[in-house]
């Protein structure tokens, strides 16, 4: 992914991609060890490894087809989401990612083995994009057309069929995306416009 291609992405998506790709390559050539990045509450609270609250979302696993696919899907749907629903609202989109990360950290309490939540962030973004573009037709692998709202489910079923170890992370991302969408879009409609999620800026 060259510099010209990266410049075509909106700022938050571009920054996330640069850090994710740099992190993955750095782990591959042993500049950084994945063990220094994973989410671990004991290391955070007992040894003040505060960076682990965020570093875990930038590593998608060792270089391979799975990591490439997650980065590809994030780049595609994050770009689409930030360029449309969040156009000119980069800080609001950053707040979305921050909120999603916080939700999945809480969900880790129920999935202790979840250590790298980058795949979850990807699925959260895909879920929110799908809800905002529910009727859009997507050509899936030139085999069939599906609606945008079905995209997360189809990808999750693919993970299940292929017996991917990241299935639980995918589900965590969908749950986080659903909670965010409900609080941001549905709850205000039934409560006179009052929002629960309010950016701190």
PDB file of C-alpha atoms in Angstrom:
ATOM      1  CA  UNK A   1       0.000   0.000   0.000  1.00  0.00           C
ATOM      2  CA  UNK A   2       1.931   3.026  -1.285  1.00  0.00           C
ATOM      3  CA  UNK A   3       1.754   6.641  -0.132  1.00  0.00           C
ATOM      4  CA  UNK A   4      -0.546   7.675  -2.991  1.00  0.00           C
ATOM      5  CA  UNK A   5      -3.024   4.961  -2.054  1.00  0.00           C
ATOM      6  CA  UNK A   6      -2.867   5.924   1.620  1.00  0.00           C
ATOM      7  CA  UNK A   7      -3.580   9.570   0.797  1.00  0.00           C
ATOM      8  CA  UNK A   8      -6.896   8.490  -0.708  1.00  0.00           C
ATOM      9  CA  UNK A   9      -8.120   7.472   2.750  1.00  0.00           C
ATOM     10  CA  UNK A  10      -9.733   9.932   5.184  1.00  0.00           C
ATOM     11  CA  UNK A  11      -7.469  10.920   8.109  1.00  0.00           C
ATOM     12  CA  UNK A  12      -8.581   8.625  10.938  1.00  0.00           C
ATOM     13  CA  UNK A  13      -8.781   5.538   8.744  1.00  0.00           C
ATOM     14  CA  UNK A  14      -5.397   6.404   7.220  1.00  0.00           C
ATOM     15  CA  UNK A  15      -3.750   6.845  10.630  1.00  0.00           C
ATOM     16  CA  UNK A  16      -5.191   3.553  11.894  1.00  0.00           C
ATOM     17  CA  UNK A  17      -3.995   1.700   8.795  1.00  0.00           C
ATOM     18  CA  UNK A  18      -0.483   3.146   9.025  1.00  0.00           C
ATOM     19  CA  UNK A  19      -0.134   2.165  12.689  1.00  0.00           C
ATOM     20  CA  UNK A  20      -1.652  -1.296  12.101  1.00  0.00           C
ATOM     21  CA  UNK A  21       0.550  -2.100   9.114  1.00  0.00           C
ATOM     22  CA  UNK A  22       3.660  -0.750  10.875  1.00  0.00           C
ATOM     23  CA  UNK A  23       2.830  -2.771  13.997  1.00  0.00           C
ATOM     24  CA  UNK A  24       2.240  -5.983  12.054  1.00  0.00           C
ATOM     25  CA  UNK A  25       5.489  -5.605  10.083  1.00  0.00           C
ATOM     26  CA  UNK A  26       7.433  -4.666  13.241  1.00  0.00           C
ATOM     27  CA  UNK A  27       6.201  -7.840  14.937  1.00  0.00           C
ATOM     28  CA  UNK A  28       7.080  -9.900  11.849  1.00  0.00           C
ATOM     29  CA  UNK A  29      10.709  -8.675  11.831  1.00  0.00           C
ATOM     30  CA  UNK A  30      10.939  -8.882  15.650  1.00  0.00           C
ATOM     31  CA  UNK A  31      11.296  -5.177  16.376  1.00  0.00           C
ATOM     32  CA  UNK A  32       8.231  -5.476  18.591  1.00  0.00           C
ATOM     33  CA  UNK A  33       6.954  -8.600  20.312  1.00  0.00           C
ATOM     34  CA  UNK A  34       3.198  -9.317  20.281  1.00  0.00           C
ATOM     35  CA  UNK A  35       3.497 -10.117  23.989  1.00  0.00           C
ATOM     36  CA  UNK A  36       4.266  -6.423  24.559  1.00  0.00           C
ATOM     37  CA  UNK A  37       0.987  -5.378  22.925  1.00  0.00           C
ATOM     38  CA  UNK A  38      -1.755  -7.755  24.041  1.00  0.00           C
ATOM     39  CA  UNK A  39      -4.580  -6.716  26.368  1.00  0.00           C
ATOM     40  CA  UNK A  40      -3.942  -7.926  29.905  1.00  0.00           C
ATOM     41  CA  UNK A  41      -5.659  -6.342  32.902  1.00  0.00           C
ATOM     42  CA  UNK A  42      -3.061  -7.556  35.399  1.00  0.00           C
ATOM     43  CA  UNK A  43      -0.206  -5.931  33.489  1.00  0.00           C
ATOM     44  CA  UNK A  44      -2.224  -2.741  33.048  1.00  0.00           C
ATOM     45  CA  UNK A  45      -3.224  -2.264  36.668  1.00  0.00           C
ATOM     46  CA  UNK A  46      -0.322  -3.885  38.528  1.00  0.00           C
ATOM     47  CA  UNK A  47       2.548  -2.781  36.278  1.00  0.00           C
ATOM     48  CA  UNK A  48       1.065   0.357  34.699  1.00  0.00           C
ATOM     49  CA  UNK A  49       1.288  -0.928  31.115  1.00  0.00           C
ATOM     50  CA  UNK A  50      -1.306   1.671  30.114  1.00  0.00           C
ATOM     51  CA  UNK A  51      -0.482   1.421  26.399  1.00  0.00           C
ATOM     52  CA  UNK A  52      -2.060  -2.045  26.367  1.00  0.00           C
ATOM     53  CA  UNK A  53      -5.486  -0.389  26.525  1.00  0.00           C
ATOM     54  CA  UNK A  54      -4.919   0.626  22.896  1.00  0.00           C
ATOM     55  CA  UNK A  55      -1.972  -1.297  21.418  1.00  0.00           C
ATOM     56  CA  UNK A  56      -3.977  -4.527  21.187  1.00  0.00           C
ATOM     57  CA  UNK A  57      -6.265  -3.153  18.440  1.00  0.00           C
ATOM     58  CA  UNK A  58      -3.405  -2.553  16.009  1.00  0.00           C
ATOM     59  CA  UNK A  59      -2.168  -6.144  15.746  1.00  0.00           C
ATOM     60  CA  UNK A  60      -4.129  -8.563  13.546  1.00  0.00           C
ATOM     61  CA  UNK A  61      -1.856 -11.553  13.958  1.00  0.00           C
ATOM     62  CA  UNK A  62       1.193 -12.781  12.107  1.00  0.00           C
ATOM     63  CA  UNK A  63       1.425 -11.805   8.442  1.00  0.00           C
ATOM     64  CA  UNK A  64      -0.859 -14.107   6.484  1.00  0.00           C
ATOM     65  CA  UNK A  65      -4.168 -14.275   4.668  1.00  0.00           C
ATOM     66  CA  UNK A  66      -6.215 -13.738   7.833  1.00  0.00           C
ATOM     67  CA  UNK A  67      -4.378 -10.569   8.861  1.00  0.00           C
ATOM     68  CA  UNK A  68      -4.484  -9.234   5.293  1.00  0.00           C
ATOM     69  CA  UNK A  69      -8.243  -9.836   5.042  1.00  0.00           C
ATOM     70  CA  UNK A  70      -8.995  -8.062   8.320  1.00  0.00           C
ATOM     71  CA  UNK A  71      -6.876  -5.060   7.323  1.00  0.00           C
ATOM     72  CA  UNK A  72      -8.513  -5.045   3.880  1.00  0.00           C
ATOM     73  CA  UNK A  73     -12.052  -5.128   5.274  1.00  0.00           C
ATOM     74  CA  UNK A  74     -11.236  -2.443   7.824  1.00  0.00           C
ATOM     75  CA  UNK A  75      -9.708  -0.191   5.164  1.00  0.00           C
ATOM     76  CA  UNK A  76     -12.680  -0.635   2.832  1.00  0.00           C
ATOM     77  CA  UNK A  77     -15.546  -0.127   5.251  1.00  0.00           C
ATOM     78  CA  UNK A  78     -13.849   2.366   7.549  1.00  0.00           C
ATOM     79  CA  UNK A  79     -13.039   4.497   4.510  1.00  0.00           C
ATOM     80  CA  UNK A  80     -16.649   4.260   3.321  1.00  0.00           C
ATOM     81  CA  UNK A  81     -18.032   5.084   6.765  1.00  0.00           C
ATOM     82  CA  UNK A  82     -15.692   7.982   7.517  1.00  0.00           C
ATOM     83  CA  UNK A  83     -16.119   9.412   4.003  1.00  0.00           C
ATOM     84  CA  UNK A  84     -19.919   9.407   4.156  1.00  0.00           C
ATOM     85  CA  UNK A  85     -21.574   9.389   7.573  1.00  0.00           C
ATOM     86  CA  UNK A  86     -18.577  11.085   9.218  1.00  0.00           C
ATOM     87  CA  UNK A  87     -17.401  13.317   6.400  1.00  0.00           C
ATOM     88  CA  UNK A  88     -15.647  16.340   7.925  1.00  0.00           C
ATOM     89  CA  UNK A  89     -16.139  14.839  11.393  1.00  0.00           C
ATOM     90  CA  UNK A  90     -12.820  13.107  11.959  1.00  0.00           C
ATOM     91  CA  UNK A  91     -12.831  13.629  15.715  1.00  0.00           C
ATOM     92  CA  UNK A  92     -16.344  12.206  15.984  1.00  0.00           C
ATOM     93  CA  UNK A  93     -15.205   9.135  14.054  1.00  0.00           C
ATOM     94  CA  UNK A  94     -12.186   8.811  16.324  1.00  0.00           C
ATOM     95  CA  UNK A  95     -14.615   8.933  19.258  1.00  0.00           C
ATOM     96  CA  UNK A  96     -16.557   6.075  17.655  1.00  0.00           C
ATOM     97  CA  UNK A  97     -13.411   3.924  17.529  1.00  0.00           C
ATOM     98  CA  UNK A  98     -12.480   4.927  21.078  1.00  0.00           C
ATOM     99  CA  UNK A  99     -15.969   4.020  22.314  1.00  0.00           C
ATOM    100  CA  UNK A 100     -15.904   0.706  20.452  1.00  0.00           C
ATOM    101  CA  UNK A 101     -12.528  -0.174  21.947  1.00  0.00           C
ATOM    102  CA  UNK A 102     -13.864   0.640  25.421  1.00  0.00           C
ATOM    103  CA  UNK A 103     -16.918  -1.572  24.883  1.00  0.00           C
ATOM    104  CA  UNK A 104     -14.816  -4.502  23.758  1.00  0.00           C
ATOM    105  CA  UNK A 105     -12.459  -4.115  26.696  1.00  0.00           C
ATOM    106  CA  UNK A 106     -15.531  -4.557  28.910  1.00  0.00           C
ATOM    107  CA  UNK A 107     -16.657  -7.545  26.818  1.00  0.00           C
ATOM    108  CA  UNK A 108     -13.251  -9.140  27.429  1.00  0.00           C
ATOM    109  CA  UNK A 109     -14.426  -9.732  30.994  1.00  0.00           C
ATOM    110  CA  UNK A 110     -16.661 -12.435  29.486  1.00  0.00           C
ATOM    111  CA  UNK A 111     -14.067 -13.654  26.963  1.00  0.00           C
ATOM    112  CA  UNK A 112     -10.794 -13.814  28.944  1.00  0.00           C
ATOM    113  CA  UNK A 113      -8.832 -15.343  26.071  1.00  0.00           C
ATOM    114  CA  UNK A 114      -9.442 -12.297  23.848  1.00  0.00           C
ATOM    115  CA  UNK A 115      -6.077 -10.532  23.774  1.00  0.00           C
ATOM    116  CA  UNK A 116      -5.905  -8.727  20.410  1.00  0.00           C
ATOM    117  CA  UNK A 117      -9.165  -7.006  19.497  1.00  0.00           C
ATOM    118  CA  UNK A 118      -8.259  -5.611  16.074  1.00  0.00           C
ATOM    119  CA  UNK A 119     -10.605  -8.114  14.366  1.00  0.00           C
ATOM    120  CA  UNK A 120     -13.374  -6.956  16.693  1.00  0.00           C
ATOM    121  CA  UNK A 121     -12.818  -3.320  15.700  1.00  0.00           C
ATOM    122  CA  UNK A 122     -13.067  -4.378  12.051  1.00  0.00           C
ATOM    123  CA  UNK A 123     -16.385  -6.138  12.612  1.00  0.00           C
ATOM    124  CA  UNK A 124     -17.738  -3.223  14.633  1.00  0.00           C
ATOM    125  CA  UNK A 125     -16.998  -0.853  11.737  1.00  0.00           C
ATOM    126  CA  UNK A 126     -18.551  -3.261   9.211  1.00  0.00           C
ATOM    127  CA  UNK A 127     -21.657  -3.640  11.393  1.00  0.00           C
ATOM    128  CA  UNK A 128     -22.179   0.121  11.768  1.00  0.00           C
ATOM    129  CA  UNK A 129     -21.581   0.669   8.049  1.00  0.00           C
ATOM    130  CA  UNK A 130     -24.096  -2.093   7.294  1.00  0.00           C
ATOM    131  CA  UNK A 131     -26.748  -0.506   9.509  1.00  0.00           C
ATOM    132  CA  UNK A 132     -26.257   2.887   7.874  1.00  0.00           C
ATOM    133  CA  UNK A 133     -26.290   1.354   4.382  1.00  0.00           C
ATOM    134  CA  UNK A 134     -28.762  -1.435   4.992  1.00  0.00           C
ATOM    135  CA  UNK A 135     -30.272  -1.494   1.490  1.00  0.00           C
ATOM    136  CA  UNK A 136     -27.051  -1.136  -0.485  1.00  0.00           C
ATOM    137  CA  UNK A 137     -26.331  -4.132  -2.697  1.00  0.00           C
ATOM    138  CA  UNK A 138     -22.866  -5.693  -2.376  1.00  0.00           C
ATOM    139  CA  UNK A 139     -21.348  -8.031  -4.933  1.00  0.00           C
ATOM    140  CA  UNK A 140     -19.752 -10.738  -2.787  1.00  0.00           C
ATOM    141  CA  UNK A 141     -16.852 -12.452  -4.529  1.00  0.00           C
ATOM    142  CA  UNK A 142     -18.722 -12.097  -7.861  1.00  0.00           C
ATOM    143  CA  UNK A 143     -20.976 -14.918  -6.688  1.00  0.00           C
ATOM    144  CA  UNK A 144     -24.033 -13.258  -5.197  1.00  0.00           C
ATOM    145  CA  UNK A 145     -25.483  -9.939  -4.152  1.00  0.00           C
ATOM    146  CA  UNK A 146     -26.289  -9.259  -0.522  1.00  0.00           C
ATOM    147  CA  UNK A 147     -27.655  -6.249   1.330  1.00  0.00           C
ATOM    148  CA  UNK A 148     -25.305  -4.105   3.400  1.00  0.00           C
ATOM    149  CA  UNK A 149     -27.088  -5.097   6.599  1.00  0.00           C
ATOM    150  CA  UNK A 150     -26.252  -8.770   5.927  1.00  0.00           C
ATOM    151  CA  UNK A 151     -22.516  -8.226   5.461  1.00  0.00           C
ATOM    152  CA  UNK A 152     -21.409  -8.781   9.100  1.00  0.00           C
ATOM    153  CA  UNK A 153     -23.473 -11.965   9.369  1.00  0.00           C
ATOM    154  CA  UNK A 154     -22.102 -13.386   6.110  1.00  0.00           C
ATOM    155  CA  UNK A 155     -18.509 -12.677   7.157  1.00  0.00           C
ATOM    156  CA  UNK A 156     -19.127 -14.160  10.610  1.00  0.00           C
ATOM    157  CA  UNK A 157     -20.597 -17.333   9.066  1.00  0.00           C
ATOM    158  CA  UNK A 158     -17.507 -17.515   6.848  1.00  0.00           C
ATOM    159  CA  UNK A 159     -15.321 -17.440   9.975  1.00  0.00           C
ATOM    160  CA  UNK A 160     -17.471 -20.194  11.484  1.00  0.00           C
ATOM    161  CA  UNK A 161     -17.305 -22.323   8.332  1.00  0.00           C
ATOM    162  CA  UNK A 162     -13.531 -21.896   8.070  1.00  0.00           C
ATOM    163  CA  UNK A 163     -13.164 -22.569  11.827  1.00  0.00           C
ATOM    164  CA  UNK A 164     -11.285 -19.322  12.406  1.00  0.00           C
ATOM    165  CA  UNK A 165      -9.996 -18.737  15.920  1.00  0.00           C
ATOM    166  CA  UNK A 166     -11.169 -15.123  15.659  1.00  0.00           C
ATOM    167  CA  UNK A 167     -14.891 -15.985  15.642  1.00  0.00           C
ATOM    168  CA  UNK A 168     -15.381 -14.791  19.228  1.00  0.00           C
ATOM    169  CA  UNK A 169     -13.639 -11.524  18.372  1.00  0.00           C
ATOM    170  CA  UNK A 170     -15.957 -11.094  15.389  1.00  0.00           C
ATOM    171  CA  UNK A 171     -18.972 -11.567  17.650  1.00  0.00           C
ATOM    172  CA  UNK A 172     -17.564  -9.097  20.190  1.00  0.00           C
ATOM    173  CA  UNK A 173     -17.235  -6.543  17.390  1.00  0.00           C
ATOM    174  CA  UNK A 174     -20.822  -7.071  16.279  1.00  0.00           C
ATOM    175  CA  UNK A 175     -22.072  -6.686  19.867  1.00  0.00           C
ATOM    176  CA  UNK A 176     -20.052  -3.477  20.323  1.00  0.00           C
ATOM    177  CA  UNK A 177     -21.319  -2.155  16.977  1.00  0.00           C
ATOM    178  CA  UNK A 178     -24.922  -2.949  17.881  1.00  0.00           C
ATOM    179  CA  UNK A 179     -24.650  -1.218  21.261  1.00  0.00           C
ATOM    180  CA  UNK A 180     -23.066   1.844  19.659  1.00  0.00           C
ATOM    181  CA  UNK A 181     -25.678   2.023  16.887  1.00  0.00           C
ATOM    182  CA  UNK A 182     -28.530   1.627  19.352  1.00  0.00           C
ATOM    183  CA  UNK A 183     -27.246   4.329  21.696  1.00  0.00           C
ATOM    184  CA  UNK A 184     -26.302   6.706  18.871  1.00  0.00           C
ATOM    185  CA  UNK A 185     -29.189   6.203  16.431  1.00  0.00           C
ATOM    186  CA  UNK A 186     -32.141   4.349  17.992  1.00  0.00           C
ATOM    187  CA  UNK A 187     -32.239   5.573  21.591  1.00  0.00           C
ATOM    188  CA  UNK A 188     -32.343   9.302  20.672  1.00  0.00           C
ATOM    189  CA  UNK A 189     -35.315   8.644  18.347  1.00  0.00           C
ATOM    190  CA  UNK A 190     -37.396   7.199  21.157  1.00  0.00           C
ATOM    191  CA  UNK A 191     -36.262   9.711  23.777  1.00  0.00           C
ATOM    192  CA  UNK A 192     -36.795  13.070  22.139  1.00  0.00           C
ATOM    193  CA  UNK A 193     -33.321  13.415  20.659  1.00  0.00           C
ATOM    194  CA  UNK A 194     -31.461  12.893  23.938  1.00  0.00           C
ATOM    195  CA  UNK A 195     -28.115  11.209  23.296  1.00  0.00           C
ATOM    196  CA  UNK A 196     -26.224   8.910  25.629  1.00  0.00           C
ATOM    197  CA  UNK A 197     -22.945   8.992  23.715  1.00  0.00           C
ATOM    198  CA  UNK A 198     -21.625  12.534  23.691  1.00  0.00           C
ATOM    199  CA  UNK A 199     -18.080  13.320  22.517  1.00  0.00           C
ATOM    200  CA  UNK A 200     -15.958  14.953  25.201  1.00  0.00           C
ATOM    201  CA  UNK A 201     -14.855  17.806  22.892  1.00  0.00           C
TER     202      UNK A 201
END
